[in-house]
Amino acid sequence: MSARPGAAPGSTAPGSTAAALRHVLRHFVTPLLMCIGMGLAYLGAFHAPEPHDLRVDVVGSGPRAQVLAQTLQDTSDGALSVRTVPDRAAAVDHLRTQASYGAYLPGKHPELLVASASSDTSATVVEKVFTKVAAEQGDPLKVTDTAPTADGDPTGQGIFFLLVALSIGSYASVAVIGGAGAVLALRIRAALAVAASLVVSVIGVVFAGPLFGLVDQGLGGLWAMSWLYSAGILLVGVGLHTFLKRWTTLGLMVLFVMLNFTSSGGIFRPELQPGFFASLHSFWNGAGFVEGVRSHVYFGGYALGGHVLVLVFWLVAGLVLMGLAGMAESRRRKAVAGASAGAWGAAAVVAESGAGGVGGAHAPKHAARSGARVEDGPVKTDGTAEAPDTAEAAEIEEELEEAVGV
């Protein structure tokens, strides 16, 4: 409904204002759900990190080491999982294979071994525990980092923030391909998804290497994992868009932000998180990326294959969703073509049976009453959809704004 003639610029009729207000209020559902989801995910995962079964070693095989280990185990109330190792070399090996997150060498000059590249927050928790142990014995504690992070990543959390950049670039690209590119054939959208993932992964490598120095070696492997990670998100997202439409952005936020960032281990490892997020760490794609990069850059590729397998799993899931989307869109095209043929056939029958062209004048109305609907717009002869109408274009614009604005 247009504004009344002579009304001031920007003014609308009461009915038009009410309709516009209802439209705005309906769209408040998405940001409110995002707010609730982000609050539950981030606060649930990060608000009160507490260690549980955090593996640490006490170096030594004598009675003193055994008593100390048992005392720590008994007094930690489940926070620590303590065992003894025979010597320093065994303790370092455990740290480099991420089998433990700290090793304490008791004696006149006590020493704590950590590997901050594995997790700076876990190393900090372990240091706090054993600083207190050394203080009770009246000795200063020496801390040795057996696997320090790159100079450009002193906190060890740069890989996590690289994950954030790759994720946003990927799921925002989904909104562009699924929304503005909805008129394109699925194979073209798939090609755009692969191309976008290549661009996003290259940007990630530039951030990690030349620009910020988050890693000081292994950029080729980092690029490969960045591409696998980004391509997985894009293919999953473009496939889901066929089914979720304008709810795709919210769906991707749940999958690749709310559940993904919180379970990645980039800030707190699963040993410091609630059980739900700790369980996701074993198979979610963000954890596969973060742990894969750590393994590749700092730990000589130990257990790298398992982390890469997680990323490949998500890529395959994306390919499966693309296949399902292709079948769904093919069925829709056939249904639309059948409905269109039925509508025009009914109009032709009415036109031929009418007298003096009178029936022809009513043909469109009769066709409309025949129940034929074309929900997805007309279909071209090559199987792709025509350009969306004004309402659909507005919906696409809203979807792009939601994706880029969060």
Coordinates of C-alpha atoms in Angstrom, one line a residue:
M1 CA 0.0 0.0 0.0
S2 CA 1.5 3.4 -1.0
A3 CA 1.4 6.6 1.0
R4 CA -1.6 8.9 0.8
P5 CA -1.4 11.6 -1.9
G6 CA 0.0 14.8 -0.5
A7 CA 1.5 13.1 2.5
A8 CA 4.8 14.3 3.8
P9 CA 7.8 12.5 2.5
G10 CA 8.5 9.3 4.5
S11 CA 5.0 9.1 5.9
T12 CA 2.9 6.0 5.4
A13 CA -0.7 5.1 5.7
P14 CA -1.8 3.5 9.0
G15 CA -2.3 0.1 7.4
S16 CA 1.1 0.2 5.7
T17 CA 2.8 1.2 9.0
A18 CA 1.2 -1.7 10.8
A19 CA 2.3 -4.2 8.1
A20 CA 5.8 -2.8 8.2
L21 CA 5.9 -3.1 11.9
R22 CA 4.7 -6.7 11.8
H23 CA 7.4 -7.4 9.3
V24 CA 10.1 -5.9 11.5
L25 CA 8.9 -7.7 14.6
R26 CA 9.0 -11.1 12.8
H27 CA 12.6 -10.5 11.9
F28 CA 13.5 -9.8 15.5
V29 CA 13.2 -13.6 16.0
T30 CA 16.6 -14.3 14.4
P31 CA 18.8 -11.8 16.4
L32 CA 17.1 -12.8 19.6
L33 CA 17.7 -16.5 19.0
M34 CA 21.3 -15.6 18.1
C35 CA 21.6 -13.7 21.4
I36 CA 20.2 -16.6 23.4
G37 CA 22.4 -19.1 21.6
M38 CA 25.6 -17.2 21.9
G39 CA 25.0 -16.5 25.6
L40 CA 24.3 -20.2 26.3
A41 CA 27.3 -21.4 24.2
Y42 CA 29.9 -18.9 25.3
L43 CA 29.0 -18.5 28.9
G44 CA 28.3 -22.2 29.2
A45 CA 31.7 -23.1 27.8
F46 CA 33.9 -20.3 29.1
H47 CA 32.5 -18.6 32.2
A48 CA 34.0 -20.8 34.9
P49 CA 36.8 -23.0 33.5
E50 CA 37.7 -25.7 36.0
P51 CA 40.2 -28.6 35.4
H52 CA 39.0 -32.1 35.5
D53 CA 41.3 -35.1 34.9
L54 CA 44.0 -32.7 33.7
R55 CA 46.9 -35.1 33.1
V56 CA 50.2 -34.2 34.9
D57 CA 53.4 -36.2 35.7
V58 CA 55.6 -36.3 38.7
V59 CA 59.2 -37.3 37.6
G60 CA 60.8 -39.9 39.8
S61 CA 60.5 -43.6 40.8
G62 CA 61.4 -43.3 44.5
P63 CA 59.0 -43.2 47.5
R64 CA 59.1 -39.4 47.6
A65 CA 57.7 -39.1 44.0
Q66 CA 55.1 -41.8 44.7
V67 CA 53.9 -40.1 47.8
L68 CA 53.7 -36.7 46.2
A69 CA 51.8 -38.0 43.2
Q70 CA 49.3 -39.8 45.3
T71 CA 48.8 -36.8 47.6
L72 CA 48.2 -34.5 44.6
Q73 CA 45.7 -37.1 43.2
D74 CA 43.8 -37.4 46.4
T75 CA 43.6 -33.7 47.2
S76 CA 42.7 -32.5 43.7
D77 CA 39.2 -33.8 44.0
G78 CA 39.2 -35.0 40.4
A79 CA 40.8 -31.9 39.0
L80 CA 44.1 -33.7 38.2
S81 CA 45.1 -37.1 36.9
V82 CA 48.6 -37.6 38.3
R83 CA 51.0 -40.4 37.5
T84 CA 54.8 -40.8 37.9
V85 CA 57.3 -41.2 35.1
P86 CA 60.9 -42.5 35.5
D87 CA 62.9 -39.6 34.1
R88 CA 62.9 -36.2 32.4
A89 CA 63.1 -37.7 28.9
A90 CA 59.9 -39.6 29.4
A91 CA 58.2 -36.5 30.8
V92 CA 59.3 -34.4 27.8
D93 CA 58.0 -37.1 25.4
H94 CA 54.6 -37.0 27.1
L95 CA 54.4 -33.3 26.7
R96 CA 55.4 -33.4 23.0
T97 CA 52.7 -36.1 22.3
Q98 CA 50.1 -34.2 24.4
A99 CA 49.8 -37.1 26.8
S100 CA 50.3 -34.7 29.7
Y101 CA 50.2 -30.9 30.2
G102 CA 52.9 -30.6 32.9
A103 CA 55.7 -32.5 34.5
Y104 CA 57.1 -31.7 38.0
L105 CA 60.7 -32.6 39.0
P106 CA 60.9 -32.5 42.8
G107 CA 64.1 -31.8 44.6
K108 CA 66.3 -29.1 46.1
H109 CA 65.8 -27.1 42.8
P110 CA 62.3 -28.1 41.7
E111 CA 61.4 -27.7 38.0
L112 CA 58.1 -27.7 36.1
L113 CA 58.0 -28.7 32.4
V114 CA 55.1 -27.4 30.3
A115 CA 54.3 -27.1 26.6
S116 CA 52.5 -23.8 26.1
A117 CA 51.9 -24.5 22.4
S118 CA 49.5 -27.3 23.4
S119 CA 47.5 -24.9 25.5
D120 CA 48.6 -21.8 27.3
T121 CA 45.7 -21.8 29.7
S122 CA 46.3 -25.5 30.6
A123 CA 50.0 -24.6 31.2
T124 CA 48.9 -21.7 33.4
V125 CA 46.7 -24.0 35.5
V126 CA 49.5 -26.5 35.9
E127 CA 52.0 -23.8 36.9
K128 CA 49.6 -22.5 39.5
V129 CA 49.3 -25.9 41.1
F130 CA 53.0 -26.7 41.3
T131 CA 54.0 -23.2 42.3
K132 CA 52.0 -23.9 45.4
V133 CA 53.6 -27.3 45.9
A134 CA 57.1 -25.8 45.6
A135 CA 56.3 -23.0 48.0
E136 CA 55.1 -25.5 50.6
Q137 CA 58.6 -27.1 50.4
G138 CA 60.2 -23.7 50.7
D139 CA 61.9 -23.8 47.2
P140 CA 61.5 -21.5 44.2
L141 CA 60.0 -23.1 41.1
K142 CA 61.8 -23.1 37.7
V143 CA 59.4 -23.3 34.7
T144 CA 60.7 -24.7 31.4
D145 CA 58.6 -24.5 28.3
T146 CA 59.4 -27.5 26.1
A147 CA 57.2 -26.3 23.2
P148 CA 56.9 -22.5 23.1
T149 CA 54.7 -20.8 20.6
A150 CA 55.9 -18.5 17.8
D151 CA 57.1 -15.0 18.6
G152 CA 54.0 -13.6 16.9
D153 CA 51.6 -15.6 19.1
P154 CA 52.8 -15.2 22.7
T155 CA 49.5 -16.3 24.2
G156 CA 49.1 -19.3 22.0
Q157 CA 45.6 -18.2 21.0
G158 CA 46.4 -16.8 17.6
I159 CA 45.4 -20.0 15.9
F160 CA 41.9 -19.7 17.5
F161 CA 41.5 -16.2 16.2
L162 CA 42.6 -17.3 12.8
L163 CA 39.8 -20.0 13.1
V164 CA 37.4 -17.1 13.8
A165 CA 38.4 -15.2 10.6
L166 CA 38.2 -18.3 8.4
S167 CA 34.8 -19.2 9.8
I168 CA 33.3 -15.7 9.3
G169 CA 34.7 -15.5 5.8
S170 CA 33.2 -18.9 5.0
Y171 CA 29.7 -18.7 6.4
A172 CA 29.3 -15.1 5.2
S173 CA 30.2 -16.4 1.7
V174 CA 27.4 -19.0 2.0
A175 CA 24.9 -16.2 2.4
V176 CA 26.1 -14.6 -0.8
I177 CA 26.1 -17.8 -2.8
G178 CA 22.9 -19.1 -1.4
G179 CA 21.1 -15.8 -1.5
A180 CA 22.3 -13.6 -4.4
G181 CA 23.3 -16.7 -6.3
A182 CA 20.1 -18.6 -5.8
V183 CA 19.2 -18.2 -9.5
L184 CA 22.3 -20.2 -10.5
A185 CA 22.4 -23.9 -11.1
L186 CA 23.7 -25.9 -8.2
R187 CA 26.9 -27.0 -9.9
I188 CA 27.8 -23.3 -10.4
R189 CA 27.1 -22.6 -6.7
A190 CA 29.3 -25.6 -5.8
A191 CA 32.1 -24.2 -8.0
L192 CA 31.7 -20.8 -6.3
A193 CA 31.9 -22.4 -2.9
V194 CA 35.2 -24.1 -3.8
A195 CA 36.5 -20.9 -5.3
A196 CA 35.5 -18.9 -2.2
S197 CA 37.2 -21.5 0.1
L198 CA 40.4 -21.1 -1.8
V199 CA 40.3 -17.3 -1.4
V200 CA 39.4 -17.5 2.3
S201 CA 42.2 -20.0 2.9
V202 CA 44.8 -17.9 1.2
I203 CA 43.7 -14.9 3.2
G204 CA 44.2 -17.0 6.3
V205 CA 47.7 -18.0 5.4
V206 CA 48.6 -14.3 4.8
F207 CA 47.3 -13.5 8.3
A208 CA 49.1 -16.4 9.9
G209 CA 52.4 -15.9 8.2
P210 CA 53.6 -12.7 6.6
L211 CA 51.1 -10.3 8.3
F212 CA 51.1 -11.4 12.0
G213 CA 53.6 -14.2 12.3
L214 CA 51.2 -16.5 14.2
V215 CA 53.3 -19.5 13.0
D216 CA 56.9 -19.5 11.9
Q217 CA 56.9 -22.7 9.8
G218 CA 54.6 -25.1 8.0
L219 CA 52.6 -22.5 6.1
G220 CA 51.8 -25.0 3.3
G221 CA 50.2 -27.5 5.7
L222 CA 48.4 -24.7 7.4
W223 CA 46.9 -23.6 4.0
A224 CA 45.8 -27.1 3.2
M225 CA 43.9 -27.4 6.6
S226 CA 42.5 -23.9 6.1
W227 CA 41.1 -24.9 2.7
L228 CA 39.6 -28.2 4.0
Y229 CA 38.0 -26.3 6.9
S230 CA 36.6 -23.5 4.8
A231 CA 35.4 -25.8 2.0
G232 CA 33.6 -27.9 4.5
I233 CA 31.7 -25.0 5.9
L234 CA 30.9 -23.6 2.5
L235 CA 29.6 -26.9 1.1
V236 CA 27.6 -27.7 4.2
G237 CA 26.1 -24.2 4.1
V238 CA 25.3 -24.1 0.4
G239 CA 23.7 -27.5 0.7
L240 CA 21.7 -26.5 3.8
H241 CA 20.5 -23.3 2.1
T242 CA 18.3 -25.3 -0.3
F243 CA 16.3 -26.5 2.8
L244 CA 16.7 -23.7 5.3
K245 CA 16.5 -20.7 3.1
R246 CA 16.6 -17.5 5.2
W247 CA 17.3 -19.6 8.4
T248 CA 20.6 -20.8 6.9
T249 CA 22.5 -18.0 8.7
L250 CA 21.2 -19.0 12.1
G251 CA 21.8 -22.6 11.3
L252 CA 25.4 -21.9 10.4
M253 CA 25.9 -19.7 13.5
V254 CA 24.8 -22.7 15.6
L255 CA 27.1 -25.2 13.8
F256 CA 30.2 -23.1 13.1
V257 CA 30.2 -20.4 15.9
M258 CA 28.2 -21.4 18.9
L259 CA 29.2 -25.1 19.0
N260 CA 32.4 -24.7 17.0
F261 CA 34.4 -21.9 18.7
T262 CA 33.5 -23.1 22.1
S263 CA 34.7 -26.7 21.5
S264 CA 37.7 -26.0 19.4
G265 CA 40.2 -26.0 22.3
G266 CA 41.6 -22.7 21.1
I267 CA 41.0 -20.9 24.4
F268 CA 40.4 -23.8 26.9
R269 CA 41.2 -27.4 26.2
P270 CA 38.4 -29.9 27.0
E271 CA 40.1 -30.7 30.3
L272 CA 39.0 -27.3 31.5
Q273 CA 35.5 -27.3 30.0
P274 CA 32.1 -28.8 30.9
G275 CA 31.5 -32.3 29.5
F276 CA 29.2 -31.3 26.6
F277 CA 31.8 -29.0 25.0
A278 CA 34.6 -31.4 25.9
S279 CA 32.8 -34.2 24.0
L280 CA 32.4 -32.1 20.9
H281 CA 36.1 -31.5 20.8
S282 CA 36.8 -35.0 19.5
F283 CA 34.9 -34.6 16.2
W284 CA 33.9 -31.0 15.5
N285 CA 35.7 -29.3 12.6
G286 CA 37.0 -26.3 14.6
A287 CA 38.8 -28.6 17.0
G288 CA 40.2 -30.6 14.0
F289 CA 41.6 -27.4 12.6
V290 CA 43.1 -26.0 15.8
E291 CA 44.6 -29.2 17.0
G292 CA 45.8 -30.1 13.5
V293 CA 47.6 -26.8 13.1
R294 CA 49.2 -27.2 16.6
S295 CA 50.3 -30.7 15.7
H296 CA 51.7 -29.7 12.4
V297 CA 53.5 -26.6 13.6
Y298 CA 54.7 -27.5 17.1
F299 CA 54.6 -31.2 17.7
G300 CA 56.2 -32.7 14.6
G301 CA 52.9 -33.9 13.1
Y302 CA 52.0 -36.2 16.0
A303 CA 48.4 -37.5 15.6
L304 CA 48.0 -35.1 12.6
G305 CA 46.2 -37.7 10.5
G306 CA 43.3 -38.0 13.0
H307 CA 42.8 -34.2 13.0
V308 CA 42.9 -34.0 9.2
L309 CA 40.4 -36.9 9.0
V310 CA 38.0 -34.8 11.0
L311 CA 38.2 -32.0 8.5
V312 CA 37.8 -34.4 5.6
F313 CA 34.7 -35.8 7.3
W314 CA 33.1 -32.4 7.4
L315 CA 34.0 -31.9 3.7
V316 CA 32.4 -35.2 2.8
A317 CA 29.3 -34.2 4.8
G318 CA 29.1 -31.0 2.7
L319 CA 29.3 -33.0 -0.5
V320 CA 26.5 -35.3 0.7
L321 CA 24.4 -32.3 1.6
M322 CA 25.1 -30.8 -1.9
G323 CA 23.9 -34.1 -3.4
L324 CA 20.7 -34.1 -1.4
A325 CA 20.1 -30.4 -2.3
G326 CA 20.5 -31.3 -6.0
M327 CA 17.8 -34.0 -5.7
A328 CA 15.5 -31.7 -3.8
E329 CA 15.9 -28.9 -6.3
S330 CA 15.4 -31.3 -9.2
R331 CA 12.0 -32.4 -7.7
R332 CA 11.0 -28.8 -7.2
R333 CA 11.8 -27.9 -10.8
K334 CA 9.7 -30.8 -12.0
A335 CA 6.8 -29.8 -9.7
V336 CA 7.0 -26.2 -10.9
A337 CA 7.2 -27.3 -14.6
G338 CA 4.1 -29.5 -14.1
A339 CA 2.2 -26.8 -12.3
S340 CA 3.0 -24.3 -15.0
A341 CA 2.0 -26.6 -17.7
G342 CA -1.3 -27.4 -16.0
A343 CA -2.1 -23.7 -15.5
W344 CA -1.4 -22.8 -19.1
G345 CA -3.4 -25.9 -20.3
A346 CA -6.4 -24.9 -18.2
A347 CA -6.2 -21.3 -19.6
A348 CA -6.1 -22.6 -23.2
V349 CA -9.1 -24.8 -22.6
V350 CA -11.1 -21.9 -21.2
A351 CA -10.1 -19.7 -24.1
E352 CA -11.1 -22.1 -26.7
S353 CA -14.5 -22.9 -25.1
G354 CA -15.4 -19.2 -24.6
A355 CA -17.6 -17.3 -27.1
G356 CA -16.3 -14.2 -28.9
G357 CA -13.2 -14.1 -26.8
V358 CA -15.1 -13.7 -23.6
G359 CA -13.8 -16.9 -22.2
G360 CA -10.3 -15.8 -23.1
A361 CA -10.7 -12.7 -21.0
H362 CA -11.4 -14.9 -18.0
A363 CA -8.7 -17.4 -18.7
P364 CA -6.1 -16.0 -16.3
K365 CA -8.7 -16.0 -13.5
H366 CA -9.7 -19.6 -14.2
A367 CA -6.0 -20.6 -14.3
A368 CA -5.5 -18.9 -10.9
R369 CA -8.6 -20.8 -9.6
S370 CA -7.2 -24.1 -10.8
G371 CA -4.8 -24.2 -7.9
A372 CA -1.6 -24.0 -9.9
R373 CA 1.2 -22.3 -7.9
V374 CA 4.8 -21.6 -8.8
E375 CA 6.6 -21.1 -5.4
D376 CA 10.1 -20.8 -6.7
G377 CA 9.5 -18.6 -9.7
P378 CA 9.4 -19.6 -13.4
V379 CA 11.9 -22.1 -14.7
K380 CA 14.1 -21.5 -17.8
T381 CA 14.6 -24.1 -20.4
D382 CA 18.1 -24.9 -19.1
G383 CA 16.6 -25.9 -15.7
T384 CA 17.7 -22.8 -13.7
A385 CA 15.2 -20.5 -12.0
E386 CA 14.3 -17.0 -13.2
A387 CA 15.4 -14.0 -11.3
P388 CA 13.4 -13.8 -8.0
D389 CA 10.6 -11.3 -7.5
T390 CA 10.7 -8.2 -5.4
A391 CA 9.7 -9.9 -2.2
E392 CA 12.3 -12.7 -2.6
A393 CA 14.9 -10.1 -3.5
A394 CA 14.2 -8.2 -0.2
E395 CA 14.4 -11.5 1.7
I396 CA 17.8 -12.2 0.1
E397 CA 19.0 -8.7 1.0
E398 CA 17.9 -9.3 4.7
E399 CA 19.7 -12.6 4.7
L400 CA 23.0 -11.1 3.5
E401 CA 22.7 -8.3 6.1
E402 CA 22.2 -10.8 8.9
A403 CA 25.1 -13.0 7.8
V404 CA 27.6 -10.1 7.4
G405 CA 26.3 -8.1 10.4
V406 CA 27.0 -10.8 13.1

